[in-house]
PDB file of C-alpha atoms in Angstrom:
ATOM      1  CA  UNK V   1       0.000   0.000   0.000  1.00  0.00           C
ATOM      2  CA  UNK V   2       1.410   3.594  -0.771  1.00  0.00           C
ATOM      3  CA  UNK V   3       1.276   6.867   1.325  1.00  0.00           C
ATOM      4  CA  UNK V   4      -1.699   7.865   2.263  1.00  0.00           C
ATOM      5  CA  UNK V   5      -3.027  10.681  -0.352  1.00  0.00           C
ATOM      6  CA  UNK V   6      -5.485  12.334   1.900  1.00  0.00           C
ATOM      7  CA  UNK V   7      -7.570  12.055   5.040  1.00  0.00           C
ATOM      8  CA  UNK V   8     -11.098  13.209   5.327  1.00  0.00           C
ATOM      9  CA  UNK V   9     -12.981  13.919   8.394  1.00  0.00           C
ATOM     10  CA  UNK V  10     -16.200  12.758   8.439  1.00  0.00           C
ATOM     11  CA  UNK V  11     -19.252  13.123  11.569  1.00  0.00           C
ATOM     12  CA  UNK V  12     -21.453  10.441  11.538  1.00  0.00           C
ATOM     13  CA  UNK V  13     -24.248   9.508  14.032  1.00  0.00           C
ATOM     14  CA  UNK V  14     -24.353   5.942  15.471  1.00  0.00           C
ATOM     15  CA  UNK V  15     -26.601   4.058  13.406  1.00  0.00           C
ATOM     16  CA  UNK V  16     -25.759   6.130  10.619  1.00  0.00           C
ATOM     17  CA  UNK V  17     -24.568   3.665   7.477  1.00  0.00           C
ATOM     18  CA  UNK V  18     -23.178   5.249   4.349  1.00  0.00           C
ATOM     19  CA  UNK V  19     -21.422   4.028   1.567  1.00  0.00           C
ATOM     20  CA  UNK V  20     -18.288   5.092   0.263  1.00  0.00           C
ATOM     21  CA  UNK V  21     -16.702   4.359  -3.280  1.00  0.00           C
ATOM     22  CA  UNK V  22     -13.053   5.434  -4.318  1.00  0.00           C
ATOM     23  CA  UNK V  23     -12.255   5.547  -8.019  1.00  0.00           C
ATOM     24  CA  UNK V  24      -9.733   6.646  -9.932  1.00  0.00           C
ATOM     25  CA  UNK V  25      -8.015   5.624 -13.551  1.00  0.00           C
ATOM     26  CA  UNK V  26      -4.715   7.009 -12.197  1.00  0.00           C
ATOM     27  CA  UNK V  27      -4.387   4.345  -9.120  1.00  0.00           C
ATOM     28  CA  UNK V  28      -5.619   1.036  -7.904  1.00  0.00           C
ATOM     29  CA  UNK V  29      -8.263   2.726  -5.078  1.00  0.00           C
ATOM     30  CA  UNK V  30      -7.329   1.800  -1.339  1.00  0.00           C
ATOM     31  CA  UNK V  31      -9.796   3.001   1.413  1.00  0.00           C
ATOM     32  CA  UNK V  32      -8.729   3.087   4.934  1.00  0.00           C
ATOM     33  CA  UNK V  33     -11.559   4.260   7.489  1.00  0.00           C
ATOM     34  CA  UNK V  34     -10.352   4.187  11.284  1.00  0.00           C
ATOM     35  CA  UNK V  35     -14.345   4.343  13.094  1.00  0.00           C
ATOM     36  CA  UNK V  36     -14.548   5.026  16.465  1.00  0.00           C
ATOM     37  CA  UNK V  37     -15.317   1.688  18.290  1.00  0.00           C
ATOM     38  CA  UNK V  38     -13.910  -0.888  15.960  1.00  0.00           C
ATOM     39  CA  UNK V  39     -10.262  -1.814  17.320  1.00  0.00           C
ATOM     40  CA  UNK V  40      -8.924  -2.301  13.657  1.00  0.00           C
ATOM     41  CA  UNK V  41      -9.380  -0.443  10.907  1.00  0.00           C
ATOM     42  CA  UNK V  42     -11.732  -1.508   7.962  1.00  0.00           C
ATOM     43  CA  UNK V  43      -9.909  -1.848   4.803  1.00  0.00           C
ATOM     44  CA  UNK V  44     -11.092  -2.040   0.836  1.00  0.00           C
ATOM     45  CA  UNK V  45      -9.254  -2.355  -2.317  1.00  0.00           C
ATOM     46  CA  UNK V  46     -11.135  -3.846  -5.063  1.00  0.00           C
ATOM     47  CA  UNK V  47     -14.791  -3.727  -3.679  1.00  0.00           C
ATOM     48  CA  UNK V  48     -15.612  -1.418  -6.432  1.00  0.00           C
ATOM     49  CA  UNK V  49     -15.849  -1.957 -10.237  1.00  0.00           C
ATOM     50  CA  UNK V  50     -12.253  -3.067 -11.148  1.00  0.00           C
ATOM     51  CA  UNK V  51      -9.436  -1.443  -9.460  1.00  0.00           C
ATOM     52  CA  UNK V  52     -11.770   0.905  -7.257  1.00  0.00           C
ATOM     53  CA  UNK V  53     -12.594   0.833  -3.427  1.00  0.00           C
ATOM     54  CA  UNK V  54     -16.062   0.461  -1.677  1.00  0.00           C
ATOM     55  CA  UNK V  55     -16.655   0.313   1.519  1.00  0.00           C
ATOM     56  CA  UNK V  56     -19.946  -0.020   3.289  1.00  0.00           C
ATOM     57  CA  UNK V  57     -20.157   0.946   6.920  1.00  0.00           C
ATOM     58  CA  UNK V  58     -22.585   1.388   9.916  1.00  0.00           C
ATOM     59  CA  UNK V  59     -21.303   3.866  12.721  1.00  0.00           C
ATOM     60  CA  UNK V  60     -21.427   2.298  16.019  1.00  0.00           C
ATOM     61  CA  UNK V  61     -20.563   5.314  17.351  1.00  0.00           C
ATOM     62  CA  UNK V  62     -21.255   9.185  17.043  1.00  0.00           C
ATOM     63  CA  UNK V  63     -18.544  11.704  16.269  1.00  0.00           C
ATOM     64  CA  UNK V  64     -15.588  12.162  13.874  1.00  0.00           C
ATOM     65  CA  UNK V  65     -14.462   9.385  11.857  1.00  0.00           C
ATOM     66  CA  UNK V  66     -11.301   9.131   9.825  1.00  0.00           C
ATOM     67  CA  UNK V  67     -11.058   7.650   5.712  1.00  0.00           C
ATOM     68  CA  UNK V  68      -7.906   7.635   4.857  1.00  0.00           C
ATOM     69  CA  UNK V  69      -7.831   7.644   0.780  1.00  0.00           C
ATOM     70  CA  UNK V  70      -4.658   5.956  -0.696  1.00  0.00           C
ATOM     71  CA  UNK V  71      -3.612   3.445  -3.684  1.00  0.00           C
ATOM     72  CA  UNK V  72      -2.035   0.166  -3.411  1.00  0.00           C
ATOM     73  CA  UNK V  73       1.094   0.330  -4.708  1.00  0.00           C
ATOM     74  CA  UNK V  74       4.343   2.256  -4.360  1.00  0.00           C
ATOM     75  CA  UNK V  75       3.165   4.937  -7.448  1.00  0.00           C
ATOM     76  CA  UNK V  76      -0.158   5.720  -5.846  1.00  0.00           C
ATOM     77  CA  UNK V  77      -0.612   9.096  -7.292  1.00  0.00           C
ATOM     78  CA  UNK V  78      -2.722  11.108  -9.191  1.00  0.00           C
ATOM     79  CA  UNK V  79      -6.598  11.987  -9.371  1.00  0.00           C
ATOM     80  CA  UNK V  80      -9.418  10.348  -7.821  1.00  0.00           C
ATOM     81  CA  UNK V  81     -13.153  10.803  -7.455  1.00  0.00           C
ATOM     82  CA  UNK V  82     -14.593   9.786  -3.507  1.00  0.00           C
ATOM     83  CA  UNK V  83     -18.156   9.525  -3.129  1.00  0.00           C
ATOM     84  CA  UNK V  84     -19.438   9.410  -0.271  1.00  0.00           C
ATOM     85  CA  UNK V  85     -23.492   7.974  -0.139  1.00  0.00           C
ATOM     86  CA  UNK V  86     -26.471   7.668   2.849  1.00  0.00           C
ATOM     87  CA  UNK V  87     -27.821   4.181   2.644  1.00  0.00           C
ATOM     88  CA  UNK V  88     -31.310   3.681   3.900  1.00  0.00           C
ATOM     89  CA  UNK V  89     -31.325  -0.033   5.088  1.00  0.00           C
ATOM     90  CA  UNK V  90     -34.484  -2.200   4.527  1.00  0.00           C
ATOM     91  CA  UNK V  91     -36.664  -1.119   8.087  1.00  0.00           C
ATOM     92  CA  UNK V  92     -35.140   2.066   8.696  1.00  0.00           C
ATOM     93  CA  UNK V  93     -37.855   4.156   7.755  1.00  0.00           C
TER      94      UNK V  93
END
């Protein structure tokens, strides 16, 4: 895995699930989120369409998480689209 690119800040709610998709034809995607009350990080290289990262994720906790957006690889540079998307789950209203 290279150096991390960038590190985004993110407040979520407990209960809160969103989605997150890293893509970029300059890198093979690598998503590192560190969420409060998990004792390891959650980790995704290829959950997306080909070399992108997904990552799926319900807070367990409320307040500031950390997704650290990198590439795997030593030449993990370049540009890069993150989306970041709510999911409603079946039941939550």
């Amino acid at each position: 895995m290279g150096a991390a690119l960038v590190t985004w800040e993110l407040e979520l709610e407990a209960g809160q699930t969103v989605q997150f998709d890293l893509m970029s034809d300059d890198f093979d995607a690598f998503l590192i989120l560190a969420a409060l009350g998990y004792e390891e990080a959650l980790v995704d290289d290829d959950g997306g369409e080909g070399t992108n990262a997904r990552l799926t994720f319900t807070a367990i906790e409320s307040g500031v998480h950390q997704l650290h957006v990198t590439g795997y690889g030593a030449e993990a540079s370049g540009s890069y689209t993150l989306r970041v998307t709510p999911v409603v789950l079946p039941g939550g209203g």
